[in-house]
PDB file of C-alpha atoms in Angstrom:
ATOM      1  CA  MET A  20     112.573  94.248  51.343  1.00 48.00           C
ATOM      2  CA  PRO A  21     111.960  90.661  50.227  1.00 51.00           C
ATOM      3  CA  GLN A  22     108.376  89.572  50.623  1.00 50.00           C
ATOM      4  CA  LYS A  23     107.537  86.938  53.190  1.00 49.00           C
ATOM      5  CA  ARG A  24     106.845  83.572  51.607  1.00 48.00           C
ATOM      6  CA  ILE A  25     103.239  82.470  52.037  1.00 47.00           C
ATOM      7  CA  HIS A  26     102.642  78.724  52.341  1.00 57.00           C
ATOM      8  CA  LYS A  27      99.342  77.494  50.932  1.00 78.00           C
ATOM      9  CA  CYS A  28      97.256  75.491  53.366  1.00 86.00           C
ATOM     10  CA  TRP A  29      93.748  74.110  53.966  1.00 88.00           C
ATOM     11  CA  LYS A  30      91.757  74.978  57.092  1.00 89.00           C
ATOM     12  CA  ASN A  31      88.383  74.090  58.581  1.00 88.00           C
ATOM     13  CA  PRO A  32      86.302  77.274  59.020  1.00 87.00           C
ATOM     14  CA  GLY A  33      85.984  78.390  62.629  1.00 84.00           C
ATOM     15  CA  GLU A  34      88.770  76.115  63.887  1.00 84.00           C
ATOM     16  CA  PRO A  35      91.584  78.169  65.441  1.00 82.00           C
ATOM     17  CA  ILE A  36      94.053  75.306  65.689  1.00 85.00           C
ATOM     18  CA  GLY A  37      95.360  72.947  63.035  1.00 88.00           C
ATOM     19  CA  TYR A  38      95.656  73.022  59.257  1.00 90.00           C
ATOM     20  CA  ILE A  39      96.814  70.961  56.272  1.00 88.00           C
ATOM     21  CA  GLU A  40      99.958  72.266  54.588  1.00 86.00           C
ATOM     22  CA  ASN A  41     101.607  71.574  51.265  1.00 81.00           C
ATOM     23  CA  HIS A  42     104.836  69.731  52.103  1.00 69.00           C
ATOM     24  CA  ARG A  43     106.746  69.075  48.853  1.00 59.00           C
ATOM     25  CA  GLY A  44     103.550  68.293  47.008  1.00 65.00           C
ATOM     26  CA  MET A  45     102.107  66.037  49.711  1.00 69.00           C
ATOM     27  CA  ALA A  46      99.411  66.906  52.277  1.00 76.00           C
ATOM     28  CA  ARG A  47     100.790  67.156  55.831  1.00 80.00           C
ATOM     29  CA  LEU A  48      98.720  67.769  58.961  1.00 84.00           C
ATOM     30  CA  ARG A  49      99.969  70.303  61.500  1.00 86.00           C
ATOM     31  CA  MET A  50      98.247  70.859  64.825  1.00 84.00           C
ATOM     32  CA  GLY A  51     100.360  72.306  67.608  1.00 80.00           C
ATOM     33  CA  ALA A  52     103.494  70.180  67.873  1.00 78.00           C
ATOM     34  CA  LEU A  53     101.912  67.397  65.822  1.00 77.00           C
ATOM     35  CA  ARG A  54     103.147  66.937  62.268  1.00 78.00           C
ATOM     36  CA  ARG A  55     101.812  63.979  60.319  1.00 76.00           C
ATOM     37  CA  SER A  56     101.944  63.178  56.633  1.00 71.00           C
ATOM     38  CA  LEU A  57      98.566  62.029  55.339  1.00 72.00           C
ATOM     39  CA  GLY A  58     100.061  60.021  52.492  1.00 63.00           C
ATOM     40  CA  MET A  59      98.125  61.864  49.787  1.00 66.00           C
ATOM     41  CA  GLY A  60      98.952  64.528  47.249  1.00 69.00           C
ATOM     42  CA  PHE A  61      98.160  68.174  48.014  1.00 78.00           C
ATOM     43  CA  ILE A  62      95.638  68.493  45.207  1.00 79.00           C
ATOM     44  CA  PRO A  63      91.995  69.674  45.146  1.00 84.00           C
ATOM     45  CA  ALA A  64      90.711  66.087  44.757  1.00 81.00           C
ATOM     46  CA  ASN A  65      92.096  65.167  48.212  1.00 81.00           C
ATOM     47  CA  LYS A  66      91.040  68.341  50.039  1.00 86.00           C
ATOM     48  CA  ALA A  67      87.743  67.033  51.462  1.00 87.00           C
ATOM     49  CA  GLU A  68      89.309  63.823  52.788  1.00 85.00           C
ATOM     50  CA  ALA A  69      92.240  65.682  54.350  1.00 85.00           C
ATOM     51  CA  LEU A  70      89.959  68.207  56.092  1.00 88.00           C
ATOM     52  CA  ALA A  71      87.771  65.363  57.412  1.00 87.00           C
ATOM     53  CA  ILE A  72      90.828  63.795  59.089  1.00 86.00           C
ATOM     54  CA  LEU A  73      91.786  67.192  60.492  1.00 86.00           C
ATOM     55  CA  LYS A  74      88.250  67.765  61.830  1.00 87.00           C
ATOM     56  CA  GLU A  75      88.299  64.451  63.679  1.00 85.00           C
ATOM     57  CA  LEU A  76      91.579  65.331  65.408  1.00 85.00           C
ATOM     58  CA  GLN A  77      90.295  68.816  66.245  1.00 85.00           C
ATOM     59  CA  GLN A  78      87.219  67.265  67.891  1.00 85.00           C
ATOM     60  CA  ARG A  79      89.437  64.928  69.902  1.00 83.00           C
ATOM     61  CA  HIS A  80      91.486  67.923  70.987  1.00 81.00           C
ATOM     62  CA  ARG A  81      88.353  69.748  72.226  1.00 82.00           C
ATOM     63  CA  ASP A  82      87.206  66.612  74.048  1.00 83.00           C
ATOM     64  CA  ASP A  83      90.572  66.353  75.798  1.00 81.00           C
ATOM     65  CA  GLN A  84      90.418  69.989  76.882  1.00 80.00           C
ATOM     66  CA  THR A  85      86.877  69.571  78.221  1.00 82.00           C
ATOM     67  CA  ALA A  86      87.830  66.402  80.093  1.00 79.00           C
ATOM     68  CA  ALA A  87      90.845  68.114  81.670  1.00 80.00           C
ATOM     69  CA  ARG A  88      88.706  71.072  82.733  1.00 79.00           C
ATOM     70  CA  LEU A  89      86.091  68.803  84.355  1.00 76.00           C
ATOM     71  CA  GLY A  90      88.683  66.507  85.866  1.00 75.00           C
ATOM     72  CA  VAL A  91      87.428  63.365  84.141  1.00 70.00           C
ATOM     73  CA  ARG A  92      89.228  60.727  82.171  1.00 71.00           C
ATOM     74  CA  LEU A  93      88.180  59.727  78.682  1.00 63.00           C
ATOM     75  CA  ASP A  94      87.994  56.018  77.927  1.00 65.00           C
ATOM     76  CA  ARG A  95      90.008  55.680  74.740  1.00 58.00           C
ATOM     77  CA  PRO A  96      92.070  52.795  73.387  1.00 51.00           C
ATOM     78  CA  THR A  97      95.761  53.046  74.125  1.00 46.00           C
ATOM     79  CA  ALA A  98      98.321  53.278  71.357  1.00 41.00           C
ATOM     80  CA  ALA A  99      99.168  49.587  71.807  1.00 38.00           C
ATOM     81  CA  ALA A 100      95.489  48.607  71.446  1.00 36.00           C
ATOM     82  CA  ARG A 101      94.962  50.514  68.233  1.00 37.00           C
ATOM     83  CA  PRO A 102      95.105  48.507  65.024  1.00 37.00           C
ATOM     84  CA  VAL A 103      98.516  48.452  63.404  1.00 35.00           C
ATOM     85  CA  ILE A 104      98.840  48.324  59.645  1.00 37.00           C
ATOM     86  CA  GLY A 105     100.731  45.174  58.794  1.00 52.00           C
ATOM     87  CA  ARG A 106     100.096  44.707  55.101  1.00 71.00           C
ATOM     88  CA  PRO A 107      99.135  47.911  53.266  1.00 78.00           C
ATOM     89  CA  VAL A 108      95.898  47.699  51.329  1.00 82.00           C
ATOM     90  CA  THR A 109      96.246  50.892  49.305  1.00 88.00           C
ATOM     91  CA  LEU A 110      99.018  52.765  47.531  1.00 90.00           C
ATOM     92  CA  TYR A 111      99.009  55.621  50.058  1.00 89.00           C
ATOM     93  CA  GLN A 112      99.380  53.173  52.959  1.00 87.00           C
ATOM     94  CA  ALA A 113     102.467  51.681  51.306  1.00 89.00           C
ATOM     95  CA  ILE A 114     103.931  55.160  50.796  1.00 89.00           C
ATOM     96  CA  GLN A 115     103.243  56.034  54.436  1.00 86.00           C
ATOM     97  CA  LEU A 116     105.024  52.883  55.645  1.00 81.00           C
ATOM     98  CA  PHE A 117     107.927  53.756  53.366  1.00 86.00           C
ATOM     99  CA  ARG A 118     108.154  57.217  54.952  1.00 85.00           C
ATOM    100  CA  GLU A 119     108.149  55.712  58.429  1.00 78.00           C
ATOM    101  CA  GLY A 120     110.907  53.252  57.526  1.00 77.00           C
ATOM    102  CA  PRO A 121     113.746  53.464  54.971  1.00 79.00           C
ATOM    103  CA  TYR A 122     112.727  56.980  53.893  1.00 82.00           C
ATOM    104  CA  ARG A 123     114.153  58.425  57.125  1.00 79.00           C
ATOM    105  CA  SER A 124     117.662  57.162  56.413  1.00 79.00           C
ATOM    106  CA  LEU A 125     117.814  58.699  52.930  1.00 82.00           C
ATOM    107  CA  ALA A 126     119.705  61.853  52.047  1.00 85.00           C
ATOM    108  CA  THR A 127     117.622  64.995  51.621  1.00 86.00           C
ATOM    109  CA  SER A 128     118.130  65.052  47.861  1.00 86.00           C
ATOM    110  CA  ASN A 129     116.866  61.465  47.567  1.00 87.00           C
ATOM    111  CA  ARG A 130     113.820  62.286  49.688  1.00 89.00           C
ATOM    112  CA  TRP A 131     112.976  65.154  47.362  1.00 90.00           C
ATOM    113  CA  ALA A 132     113.298  62.825  44.382  1.00 90.00           C
ATOM    114  CA  TYR A 133     110.783  60.400  45.903  1.00 92.00           C
ATOM    115  CA  GLU A 134     108.379  63.188  46.866  1.00 90.00           C
ATOM    116  CA  ARG A 135     108.425  64.604  43.343  1.00 90.00           C
ATOM    117  CA  ALA A 136     107.756  61.158  41.856  1.00 91.00           C
ATOM    118  CA  PHE A 137     104.931  60.470  44.334  1.00 92.00           C
ATOM    119  CA  SER A 138     103.430  63.904  43.747  1.00 88.00           C
ATOM    120  CA  TYR A 139     103.347  63.419  39.963  1.00 90.00           C
ATOM    121  CA  PHE A 140     102.333  59.773  39.596  1.00 90.00           C
ATOM    122  CA  CYS A 141     100.354  59.069  42.806  1.00 88.00           C
ATOM    123  CA  THR A 142      97.647  61.688  42.344  1.00 86.00           C
ATOM    124  CA  ARG A 143      94.912  59.501  43.834  1.00 87.00           C
ATOM    125  CA  ASP A 144      94.756  56.516  46.134  1.00 88.00           C
ATOM    126  CA  CYS A 145      93.887  53.073  44.826  1.00 87.00           C
ATOM    127  CA  MET A 146      94.120  49.459  45.860  1.00 87.00           C
ATOM    128  CA  LEU A 147      97.589  47.928  45.875  1.00 87.00           C
ATOM    129  CA  ASP A 148      96.817  45.922  42.747  1.00 89.00           C
ATOM    130  CA  LYS A 149      99.162  45.737  39.772  1.00 88.00           C
ATOM    131  CA  ASP A 150      96.454  46.338  37.153  1.00 90.00           C
ATOM    132  CA  ARG A 151      94.957  49.360  38.918  1.00 90.00           C
ATOM    133  CA  LEU A 152      98.376  50.830  39.567  1.00 92.00           C
ATOM    134  CA  ARG A 153      99.392  50.327  35.942  1.00 91.00           C
ATOM    135  CA  ALA A 154      96.274  52.135  34.768  1.00 90.00           C
ATOM    136  CA  LEU A 155      96.951  55.075  37.110  1.00 90.00           C
ATOM    137  CA  PHE A 156     100.637  55.353  36.204  1.00 90.00           C
ATOM    138  CA  GLN A 157      99.963  54.979  32.463  1.00 90.00           C
ATOM    139  CA  GLU A 158      97.432  57.805  32.651  1.00 89.00           C
ATOM    140  CA  ARG A 159      99.927  60.102  34.351  1.00 88.00           C
ATOM    141  CA  PHE A 160     102.762  58.984  32.054  1.00 89.00           C
ATOM    142  CA  ASP A 161     100.765  59.835  28.936  1.00 88.00           C
ATOM    143  CA  ALA A 162      99.637  63.192  30.347  1.00 87.00           C
ATOM    144  CA  LYS A 163     103.201  64.604  30.577  1.00 86.00           C
ATOM    145  CA  ARG A 164     101.726  67.477  32.577  1.00 83.00           C
ATOM    146  CA  SER A 165     101.305  68.076  36.312  1.00 81.00           C
ATOM    147  CA  LEU A 166      97.814  68.363  37.736  1.00 76.00           C
ATOM    148  CA  PRO A 167      96.399  71.905  37.693  1.00 73.00           C
ATOM    149  CA  ALA A 168      96.661  73.861  40.913  1.00 67.00           C
ATOM    150  CA  GLU A 169      93.618  75.543  42.404  1.00 67.00           C
ATOM    151  CA  GLY A 170      92.458  78.419  40.239  1.00 67.00           C
ATOM    152  CA  LYS A 171      94.362  77.262  37.133  1.00 68.00           C
ATOM    153  CA  ALA A 172      92.968  75.600  34.035  1.00 69.00           C
ATOM    154  CA  GLU A 173      95.920  73.295  33.345  1.00 74.00           C
ATOM    155  CA  GLY A 174      99.098  72.059  34.938  1.00 77.00           C
ATOM    156  CA  THR A 175     102.727  72.622  34.056  1.00 81.00           C
ATOM    157  CA  PRO A 176     104.108  70.522  31.141  1.00 86.00           C
ATOM    158  CA  LEU A 177     107.010  68.204  31.935  1.00 85.00           C
ATOM    159  CA  ALA A 178     110.098  67.606  29.826  1.00 86.00           C
ATOM    160  CA  ASP A 179     110.693  64.020  28.716  1.00 85.00           C
ATOM    161  CA  ASN A 180     113.873  63.721  30.768  1.00 87.00           C
ATOM    162  CA  THR A 181     112.053  64.880  33.908  1.00 88.00           C
ATOM    163  CA  LEU A 182     109.266  62.367  33.378  1.00 89.00           C
ATOM    164  CA  TYR A 183     111.857  59.657  32.782  1.00 88.00           C
ATOM    165  CA  LYS A 184     113.524  60.454  36.143  1.00 90.00           C
ATOM    166  CA  TYR A 185     110.188  60.390  37.983  1.00 91.00           C
ATOM    167  CA  ARG A 186     109.390  56.992  36.486  1.00 91.00           C
ATOM    168  CA  GLY A 187     112.795  55.620  37.489  1.00 90.00           C
ATOM    169  CA  THR A 188     112.404  56.828  41.078  1.00 92.00           C
ATOM    170  CA  LEU A 189     108.916  55.337  41.371  1.00 93.00           C
ATOM    171  CA  SER A 190     110.204  52.051  39.954  1.00 92.00           C
ATOM    172  CA  LEU A 191     112.905  52.051  42.638  1.00 91.00           C
ATOM    173  CA  PHE A 192     110.208  52.410  45.312  1.00 92.00           C
ATOM    174  CA  PHE A 193     108.468  49.254  44.088  1.00 92.00           C
ATOM    175  CA  ARG A 194     111.597  47.200  43.376  1.00 89.00           C
ATOM    176  CA  GLU A 195     113.402  47.939  46.649  1.00 87.00           C
ATOM    177  CA  PHE A 196     110.527  48.332  49.102  1.00 86.00           C
ATOM    178  CA  VAL A 197     107.143  47.016  47.953  1.00 88.00           C
ATOM    179  CA  ILE A 198     108.239  43.834  46.147  1.00 87.00           C
ATOM    180  CA  PRO A 199     110.788  42.686  48.817  1.00 84.00           C
ATOM    181  CA  ASN A 200     107.981  42.972  51.408  1.00 80.00           C
ATOM    182  CA  GLU A 201     105.830  40.704  49.185  1.00 81.00           C
ATOM    183  CA  TRP A 202     103.041  43.276  48.817  1.00 85.00           C
ATOM    184  CA  LEU A 203     103.351  42.986  45.031  1.00 89.00           C
ATOM    185  CA  THR A 204     105.128  40.510  42.799  1.00 89.00           C
ATOM    186  CA  VAL A 205     105.796  42.775  39.792  1.00 91.00           C
ATOM    187  CA  ASP A 206     106.793  46.374  39.215  1.00 92.00           C
ATOM    188  CA  PRO A 207     103.705  48.193  37.845  1.00 92.00           C
ATOM    189  CA  THR A 208     105.897  50.854  36.222  1.00 90.00           C
ATOM    190  CA  ALA A 209     107.768  48.328  34.066  1.00 87.00           C
ATOM    191  CA  THR A 210     105.093  48.367  31.358  1.00 81.00           C
ATOM    192  CA  LEU A 211     105.164  52.124  30.841  1.00 81.00           C
ATOM    193  CA  GLY A 212     106.174  52.978  27.272  1.00 66.00           C
ATOM    194  CA  LYS A 213     109.765  53.959  26.760  1.00 60.00           C
ATOM    195  CA  LEU A 214     110.426  57.552  25.886  1.00 48.00           C
ATOM    196  CA  ARG A 215     111.577  58.227  22.370  1.00 52.00           C
ATOM    197  CA  ARG A 216     114.722  60.307  22.311  1.00 52.00           C
ATOM    198  CA  THR A 217     115.599  62.349  19.249  1.00 51.00           C
ATOM    199  CA  TYR A 218     118.978  63.775  18.426  1.00 50.00           C
ATOM    200  CA  GLY A 219     119.400  66.898  16.354  1.00 52.00           C
ATOM    201  CA  THR A 220     123.121  66.407  15.648  1.00 54.00           C
ATOM    202  CA  ASN A 221     124.223  65.007  12.292  1.00 52.00           C
ATOM    203  CA  LEU A 222     126.404  61.987  13.092  1.00 60.00           C
ATOM    204  CA  ASP A 223     127.581  61.379   9.515  1.00 66.00           C
ATOM    205  CA  ARG A 224     131.273  61.847   8.750  1.00 71.00           C
ATOM    206  CA  PRO A 225     132.062  64.737   6.357  1.00 72.00           C
ATOM    207  CA  THR A 226     133.071  63.794   2.828  1.00 77.00           C
ATOM    208  CA  GLU A 227     136.603  64.357   1.580  1.00 79.00           C
ATOM    209  CA  GLU A 228     135.395  67.244  -0.609  1.00 82.00           C
ATOM    210  CA  GLU A 229     133.691  68.931   2.355  1.00 81.00           C
ATOM    211  CA  LEU A 230     136.824  68.478   4.474  1.00 78.00           C
ATOM    212  CA  GLU A 231     139.167  69.925   1.823  1.00 81.00           C
ATOM    213  CA  GLY A 232     136.825  72.897   1.321  1.00 83.00           C
ATOM    214  CA  LEU A 233     136.786  73.574   5.086  1.00 80.00           C
ATOM    215  CA  ILE A 234     140.581  73.428   5.310  1.00 78.00           C
ATOM    216  CA  ALA A 235     140.944  75.728   2.278  1.00 83.00           C
ATOM    217  CA  ASP A 236     138.673  78.303   3.903  1.00 81.00           C
ATOM    218  CA  ILE A 237     140.702  78.140   7.121  1.00 78.00           C
ATOM    219  CA  MET A 238     144.037  78.497   5.298  1.00 78.00           C
ATOM    220  CA  ALA A 239     142.702  81.631   3.549  1.00 79.00           C
ATOM    221  CA  ASN A 240     142.533  83.317   6.934  1.00 76.00           C
ATOM    222  CA  GLU A 241     146.102  83.929   8.130  1.00 68.00           C
ATOM    223  CA  THR A 242     145.072  84.375  11.776  1.00 71.00           C
ATOM    224  CA  ALA A 243     143.240  81.030  11.812  1.00 70.00           C
ATOM    225  CA  SER A 244     145.564  78.943   9.622  1.00 70.00           C
ATOM    226  CA  ASP A 245     146.859  77.007  12.657  1.00 73.00           C
ATOM    227  CA  TYR A 246     143.419  75.435  13.039  1.00 76.00           C
ATOM    228  CA  ALA A 247     143.805  73.592   9.726  1.00 76.00           C
ATOM    229  CA  LEU A 248     146.096  71.061  11.453  1.00 76.00           C
ATOM    230  CA  TYR A 249     143.491  70.506  14.201  1.00 77.00           C
ATOM    231  CA  ILE A 250     140.764  69.881  11.629  1.00 77.00           C
ATOM    232  CA  ARG A 251     142.968  67.376   9.785  1.00 75.00           C
ATOM    233  CA  PHE A 252     143.743  65.599  13.073  1.00 75.00           C
ATOM    234  CA  LEU A 253     140.060  65.401  13.995  1.00 76.00           C
ATOM    235  CA  SER A 254     139.165  63.988  10.601  1.00 74.00           C
ATOM    236  CA  ILE A 255     141.692  61.190  11.073  1.00 73.00           C
ATOM    237  CA  THR A 256     140.695  60.372  14.680  1.00 73.00           C
ATOM    238  CA  GLY A 257     136.933  60.309  14.098  1.00 66.00           C
ATOM    239  CA  MET A 258     135.559  63.752  13.329  1.00 56.00           C
ATOM    240  CA  ARG A 259     131.766  63.644  12.778  1.00 53.00           C
TER     241      ARG A 259
END
């Protein structure tokens, strides 16, 4: 029988309700019917902050249960009175606003592309400042390796093409969401060094001697002699 898939999560000891789960590389809070993305990567560096947010909500939940049991009403600000984030101050706040807005209308495959890019490049929160973002993204771009999971010494290496796709997706996030909202004026990923692509195929045309030798070898084989005409045709039309 296939084994049941086990999802890794973070929990506060002694708390029977609520946990932080790994949702496509990002930390997501789950407590009863509540599901809320915390806008941070599911990495060991963010564990303490994520569990602190969870602990606060768990305490509020216990307070609500106690108030209902005693028949009293807690004096808390309503949703309308709570502060609303207008202009994001940090990178994670901008990502969270993106998820609450245009992210919802994207196809599933495009959402996955954004989550992978966020998970690789946005490994820690920082101020929404072009210089700080450039430093963070350049560090991750040069690493070419995912962050190590818990219990592992090093992360998984990334192919150049994969890293190139992640960079392009992250650039799209800034060019089509952050910059139009006037939260930044430049794309911080634009200064990342271009990947050097190497080609192993010899693109030089064969010499006439090499071509005649190839055709002679083909003609010597009676079963393959018909291919001599194809080789001659390819040499005329641009064989390389």
